Amino acid sequence: EISIRTVNHRFLDLKIRTPTEFEALDPLIRRVAKEHLKRGSAQISISLEPNRESSFKLNRDLADAYLRAHTELSDAHRLSQEPDLMALLRIPGILGSGDQKWPEERRAEIEALLEQTLTKAFTALNEQRAQEGAGIAADVRERTEAIAKETESLKAASAAMIPQFQERLEKRLSQLLGETPIDPQRILQEAA
């Protein structure tokens, strides 16, 4: 299963999570991602569902090494804590699927399948991003048109307001100045 999540970002920032079986294929994953994404922060997660006939295997050598290290440290520092089995099983590499290593002859087949699946996933992602972008563009266009209409109505209203301001200003000045003559140009400047 491949999951890709993206958010806007100035540059291309890839975060890849894969099972240990795919760690060697990281350059392939990055190459395919760069072919389909120019910018953005992308989190790519690849997970494998185990086959019904696959089994978990314990890496006994690694587990024994951890337990020996625990015993040595406990003895050296006179600690009495017993090792935690669940913590031991969570150590990377201790417990894995029985078929973690692929035969070399299947590597090309697996790489081709992974590249094909990644290409489909990125194609679907870019289609969704295009749809989202078209929706955002339509919303911005709609809002821009609404702002333009409001601007036109404000222009019309402001043109009608100037004579009203001029009339109110003349009345106020007449009250204040009484019979003193008023320059009409000065009133227009003040009203504007």
mmCIF file of N, CA and C in Angstrom, residues 79-147:
data_model
loop_
_atom_site.group_PDB
_atom_site.id
_atom_site.type_symbol
_atom_site.label_atom_id
_atom_site.label_comp_id
_atom_site.label_asym_id
_atom_site.label_seq_id
_atom_site.Cartn_x
_atom_site.Cartn_y
_atom_site.Cartn_z
ATOM 1 N N LEU A 79 22.503 -3.251 38.916
ATOM 2 C CA LEU A 79 21.085 -2.941 38.700
ATOM 3 C C LEU A 79 20.299 -4.238 38.771
ATOM 4 N N SER A 80 19.067 -4.159 39.239
ATOM 5 C CA SER A 80 18.289 -5.386 39.406
ATOM 6 C C SER A 80 17.102 -5.473 38.440
ATOM 7 N N GLN A 81 17.019 -4.582 37.480
ATOM 8 C CA GLN A 81 15.858 -4.584 36.582
ATOM 9 C C GLN A 81 15.985 -5.709 35.546
ATOM 10 N N GLU A 82 14.876 -6.432 35.374
ATOM 11 C CA GLU A 82 14.824 -7.500 34.376
ATOM 12 C C GLU A 82 14.580 -6.880 32.996
ATOM 13 N N PRO A 83 15.060 -7.521 31.930
ATOM 14 C CA PRO A 83 14.794 -6.990 30.580
ATOM 15 C C PRO A 83 13.299 -7.061 30.256
ATOM 16 N N ASP A 84 12.814 -6.043 29.547
ATOM 17 C CA ASP A 84 11.402 -5.966 29.144
ATOM 18 C C ASP A 84 11.265 -6.634 27.774
ATOM 19 N N LEU A 85 10.523 -7.732 27.722
ATOM 20 C CA LEU A 85 10.374 -8.506 26.494
ATOM 21 C C LEU A 85 9.720 -7.664 25.394
ATOM 22 N N MET A 86 8.679 -6.884 25.730
ATOM 23 C CA MET A 86 7.992 -6.063 24.712
ATOM 24 C C MET A 86 8.925 -4.986 24.165
ATOM 25 N N ALA A 87 9.738 -4.394 25.031
ATOM 26 C CA ALA A 87 10.709 -3.392 24.565
ATOM 27 C C ALA A 87 11.735 -4.061 23.654
ATOM 28 N N LEU A 88 12.138 -5.261 23.987
ATOM 29 C CA LEU A 88 13.110 -5.991 23.170
ATOM 30 C C LEU A 88 12.540 -6.282 21.785
ATOM 31 N N LEU A 89 11.273 -6.674 21.709
ATOM 32 C CA LEU A 89 10.658 -6.993 20.410
ATOM 33 C C LEU A 89 10.436 -5.760 19.543
ATOM 34 N N ARG A 90 10.418 -4.567 20.158
ATOM 35 C CA ARG A 90 10.245 -3.329 19.390
ATOM 36 C C ARG A 90 11.553 -2.826 18.791
ATOM 37 N N ILE A 91 12.665 -3.398 19.150
ATOM 38 C CA ILE A 91 13.958 -2.963 18.619
ATOM 39 C C ILE A 91 13.993 -3.301 17.129
ATOM 40 N N PRO A 92 14.351 -2.312 16.282
ATOM 41 C CA PRO A 92 14.371 -2.576 14.836
ATOM 42 C C PRO A 92 15.276 -3.757 14.496
ATOM 43 N N GLY A 93 14.735 -4.652 13.683
ATOM 44 C CA GLY A 93 15.508 -5.791 13.217
ATOM 45 C C GLY A 93 15.348 -7.052 14.044
ATOM 46 N N ILE A 94 14.779 -6.936 15.240
ATOM 47 C CA ILE A 94 14.621 -8.118 16.107
ATOM 48 C C ILE A 94 13.552 -9.057 15.555
ATOM 49 N N LEU A 95 12.404 -8.489 15.176
ATOM 50 C CA LEU A 95 11.288 -9.291 14.699
ATOM 51 C C LEU A 95 10.925 -8.808 13.312
ATOM 52 N N GLY A 96 10.882 -9.715 12.360
ATOM 53 C CA GLY A 96 10.546 -9.324 10.995
ATOM 54 C C GLY A 96 9.895 -10.470 10.269
ATOM 55 N N SER A 97 9.466 -10.154 9.048
ATOM 56 C CA SER A 97 8.846 -11.220 8.271
ATOM 57 C C SER A 97 9.929 -12.183 7.815
ATOM 58 N N GLY A 98 9.541 -13.394 7.602
ATOM 59 C CA GLY A 98 10.492 -14.428 7.233
ATOM 60 C C GLY A 98 11.098 -14.223 5.870
ATOM 61 N N ASP A 99 10.420 -13.451 5.018
ATOM 62 C CA ASP A 99 10.947 -13.261 3.657
ATOM 63 C C ASP A 99 11.431 -11.830 3.461
ATOM 64 N N GLN A 100 12.207 -11.298 4.406
ATOM 65 C CA GLN A 100 12.677 -9.924 4.312
ATOM 66 C C GLN A 100 13.652 -9.712 3.173
ATOM 67 N N LYS A 101 14.434 -10.676 2.833
ATOM 68 C CA LYS A 101 15.409 -10.528 1.752
ATOM 69 C C LYS A 101 14.810 -11.122 0.487
ATOM 70 N N TRP A 102 14.836 -10.323 -0.576
ATOM 71 C CA TRP A 102 14.342 -10.822 -1.841
ATOM 72 C C TRP A 102 15.486 -11.474 -2.596
ATOM 73 N N PRO A 103 15.181 -12.513 -3.350
ATOM 74 C CA PRO A 103 16.224 -13.077 -4.213
ATOM 75 C C PRO A 103 16.640 -12.026 -5.239
ATOM 76 N N GLU A 104 17.902 -11.977 -5.561
ATOM 77 C CA GLU A 104 18.425 -10.945 -6.475
ATOM 78 C C GLU A 104 17.728 -10.992 -7.830
ATOM 79 N N GLU A 105 17.329 -12.173 -8.280
ATOM 80 C CA GLU A 105 16.668 -12.281 -9.594
ATOM 81 C C GLU A 105 15.277 -11.643 -9.584
ATOM 82 N N ARG A 106 14.682 -11.447 -8.404
ATOM 83 C CA ARG A 106 13.360 -10.808 -8.312
ATOM 84 C C ARG A 106 13.469 -9.301 -8.104
ATOM 85 N N ARG A 107 14.663 -8.801 -7.856
ATOM 86 C CA ARG A 107 14.846 -7.380 -7.559
ATOM 87 C C ARG A 107 14.352 -6.490 -8.701
ATOM 88 N N ALA A 108 14.697 -6.816 -9.938
ATOM 89 C CA ALA A 108 14.256 -6.010 -11.083
ATOM 90 C C ALA A 108 12.736 -6.016 -11.196
ATOM 91 N N GLU A 109 12.123 -7.172 -10.967
ATOM 92 C CA GLU A 109 10.670 -7.290 -11.020
ATOM 93 C C GLU A 109 10.020 -6.429 -9.927
ATOM 94 N N ILE A 110 10.575 -6.466 -8.739
ATOM 95 C CA ILE A 110 10.044 -5.692 -7.610
ATOM 96 C C ILE A 110 10.216 -4.198 -7.860
ATOM 97 N N GLU A 111 11.380 -3.801 -8.381
ATOM 98 C CA GLU A 111 11.601 -2.382 -8.688
ATOM 99 C C GLU A 111 10.614 -1.892 -9.738
ATOM 100 N N ALA A 112 10.392 -2.694 -10.786
ATOM 101 C CA ALA A 112 9.448 -2.298 -11.839
ATOM 102 C C ALA A 112 8.034 -2.170 -11.282
ATOM 103 N N LEU A 113 7.636 -3.122 -10.445
ATOM 104 C CA LEU A 113 6.303 -3.076 -9.839
ATOM 105 C C LEU A 113 6.157 -1.858 -8.929
ATOM 106 N N LEU A 114 7.192 -1.581 -8.137
ATOM 107 C CA LEU A 114 7.161 -0.417 -7.252
ATOM 108 C C LEU A 114 7.082 0.877 -8.061
ATOM 109 N N GLU A 115 7.879 0.986 -9.119
ATOM 110 C CA GLU A 115 7.864 2.197 -9.941
ATOM 111 C C GLU A 115 6.502 2.390 -10.597
ATOM 112 N N GLN A 116 5.921 1.302 -11.100
ATOM 113 C CA GLN A 116 4.603 1.373 -11.727
ATOM 114 C C GLN A 116 3.546 1.815 -10.711
ATOM 115 N N THR A 117 3.583 1.256 -9.524
ATOM 116 C CA THR A 117 2.604 1.595 -8.484
ATOM 117 C C THR A 117 2.785 3.034 -8.019
ATOM 118 N N LEU A 118 4.042 3.458 -7.841
ATOM 119 C CA LEU A 118 4.310 4.850 -7.453
ATOM 120 C C LEU A 118 3.818 5.814 -8.522
ATOM 121 N N THR A 119 4.046 5.491 -9.792
ATOM 122 C CA THR A 119 3.600 6.355 -10.888
ATOM 123 C C THR A 119 2.087 6.511 -10.863
ATOM 124 N N LYS A 120 1.365 5.401 -10.656
ATOM 125 C CA LYS A 120 -0.099 5.482 -10.560
ATOM 126 C C LYS A 120 -0.522 6.345 -9.379
ATOM 127 N N ALA A 121 0.150 6.172 -8.248
ATOM 128 C CA ALA A 121 -0.205 6.947 -7.049
ATOM 129 C C ALA A 121 0.048 8.435 -7.274
ATOM 130 N N PHE A 122 1.194 8.783 -7.876
ATOM 131 C CA PHE A 122 1.490 10.199 -8.114
ATOM 132 C C PHE A 122 0.572 10.794 -9.179
ATOM 133 N N THR A 123 0.197 9.996 -10.183
ATOM 134 C CA THR A 123 -0.745 10.474 -11.197
ATOM 135 C C THR A 123 -2.094 10.797 -10.553
ATOM 136 N N ALA A 124 -2.573 9.897 -9.698
ATOM 137 C CA ALA A 124 -3.837 10.142 -8.992
ATOM 138 C C ALA A 124 -3.721 11.370 -8.088
ATOM 139 N N LEU A 125 -2.590 11.496 -7.408
ATOM 140 C CA LEU A 125 -2.373 12.654 -6.538
ATOM 141 C C LEU A 125 -2.422 13.951 -7.342
ATOM 142 N N ASN A 126 -1.728 13.985 -8.482
ATOM 143 C CA ASN A 126 -1.697 15.210 -9.290
ATOM 144 C C ASN A 126 -3.060 15.533 -9.882
ATOM 145 N N GLU A 127 -3.857 14.497 -10.196
ATOM 146 C CA GLU A 127 -5.225 14.750 -10.666
ATOM 147 C C GLU A 127 -6.059 15.385 -9.554
ATOM 148 N N GLN A 128 -5.914 14.877 -8.336
ATOM 149 C CA GLN A 128 -6.647 15.455 -7.207
ATOM 150 C C GLN A 128 -6.191 16.884 -6.942
ATOM 151 N N ARG A 129 -4.887 17.117 -7.037
ATOM 152 C CA ARG A 129 -4.375 18.477 -6.822
ATOM 153 C C ARG A 129 -4.892 19.430 -7.894
ATOM 154 N N ALA A 130 -4.988 18.953 -9.150
ATOM 155 C CA ALA A 130 -5.511 19.792 -10.235
ATOM 156 C C ALA A 130 -6.982 20.137 -9.990
ATOM 157 N N GLN A 131 -7.760 19.148 -9.539
ATOM 158 C CA GLN A 131 -9.170 19.405 -9.228
ATOM 159 C C GLN A 131 -9.299 20.411 -8.086
ATOM 160 N N GLU A 132 -8.480 20.231 -7.063
ATOM 161 C CA GLU A 132 -8.513 21.159 -5.934
ATOM 162 C C GLU A 132 -8.106 22.565 -6.387
ATOM 163 N N GLY A 133 -7.073 22.639 -7.230
ATOM 164 C CA GLY A 133 -6.628 23.936 -7.749
ATOM 165 C C GLY A 133 -7.698 24.605 -8.594
ATOM 166 N N ALA A 134 -8.404 23.816 -9.421
ATOM 167 C CA ALA A 134 -9.483 24.378 -10.236
ATOM 168 C C ALA A 134 -10.605 24.910 -9.346
ATOM 169 N N GLY A 135 -10.905 24.185 -8.286
ATOM 170 C CA GLY A 135 -11.933 24.647 -7.344
ATOM 171 C C GLY A 135 -11.527 25.946 -6.665
ATOM 172 N N ILE A 136 -10.258 26.028 -6.269
ATOM 173 C CA ILE A 136 -9.761 27.250 -5.624
ATOM 174 C C ILE A 136 -9.774 28.407 -6.618
ATOM 175 N N ALA A 137 -9.355 28.137 -7.865
ATOM 176 C CA ALA A 137 -9.348 29.185 -8.888
ATOM 177 C C ALA A 137 -10.764 29.706 -9.140
ATOM 178 N N ALA A 138 -11.750 28.801 -9.211
ATOM 179 C CA ALA A 138 -13.138 29.220 -9.426
ATOM 180 C C ALA A 138 -13.620 30.070 -8.251
ATOM 181 N N ASP A 139 -13.261 29.680 -7.038
ATOM 182 C CA ASP A 139 -13.653 30.434 -5.848
ATOM 183 C C ASP A 139 -13.025 31.831 -5.868
ATOM 184 N N VAL A 140 -11.747 31.916 -6.229
ATOM 185 C CA VAL A 140 -11.070 33.214 -6.283
ATOM 186 C C VAL A 140 -11.709 34.093 -7.363
ATOM 187 N N ARG A 141 -12.017 33.486 -8.544
ATOM 188 C CA ARG A 141 -12.674 34.246 -9.612
ATOM 189 C C ARG A 141 -14.018 34.797 -9.148
ATOM 190 N N GLU A 142 -14.791 33.943 -8.484
ATOM 191 C CA GLU A 142 -16.115 34.346 -7.988
ATOM 192 C C GLU A 142 -15.995 35.492 -6.986
ATOM 193 N N ARG A 143 -15.051 35.385 -6.085
ATOM 194 C CA ARG A 143 -14.867 36.446 -5.086
ATOM 195 C C ARG A 143 -14.364 37.738 -5.732
ATOM 196 N N THR A 144 -13.483 37.611 -6.728
ATOM 197 C CA THR A 144 -12.963 38.792 -7.430
ATOM 198 C C THR A 144 -14.093 39.513 -8.158
ATOM 199 N N GLU A 145 -14.976 38.722 -8.796
ATOM 200 C CA GLU A 145 -16.119 39.333 -9.482
ATOM 201 C C GLU A 145 -17.044 40.043 -8.495
ATOM 202 N N ALA A 146 -17.258 39.436 -7.334
ATOM 203 C CA ALA A 146 -18.106 40.060 -6.313
ATOM 204 C C ALA A 146 -17.480 41.368 -5.822
ATOM 205 N N ILE A 147 -16.161 41.368 -5.626
ATOM 206 C CA ILE A 147 -15.462 42.588 -5.186
ATOM 207 C C ILE A 147 -15.567 43.664 -6.265
#
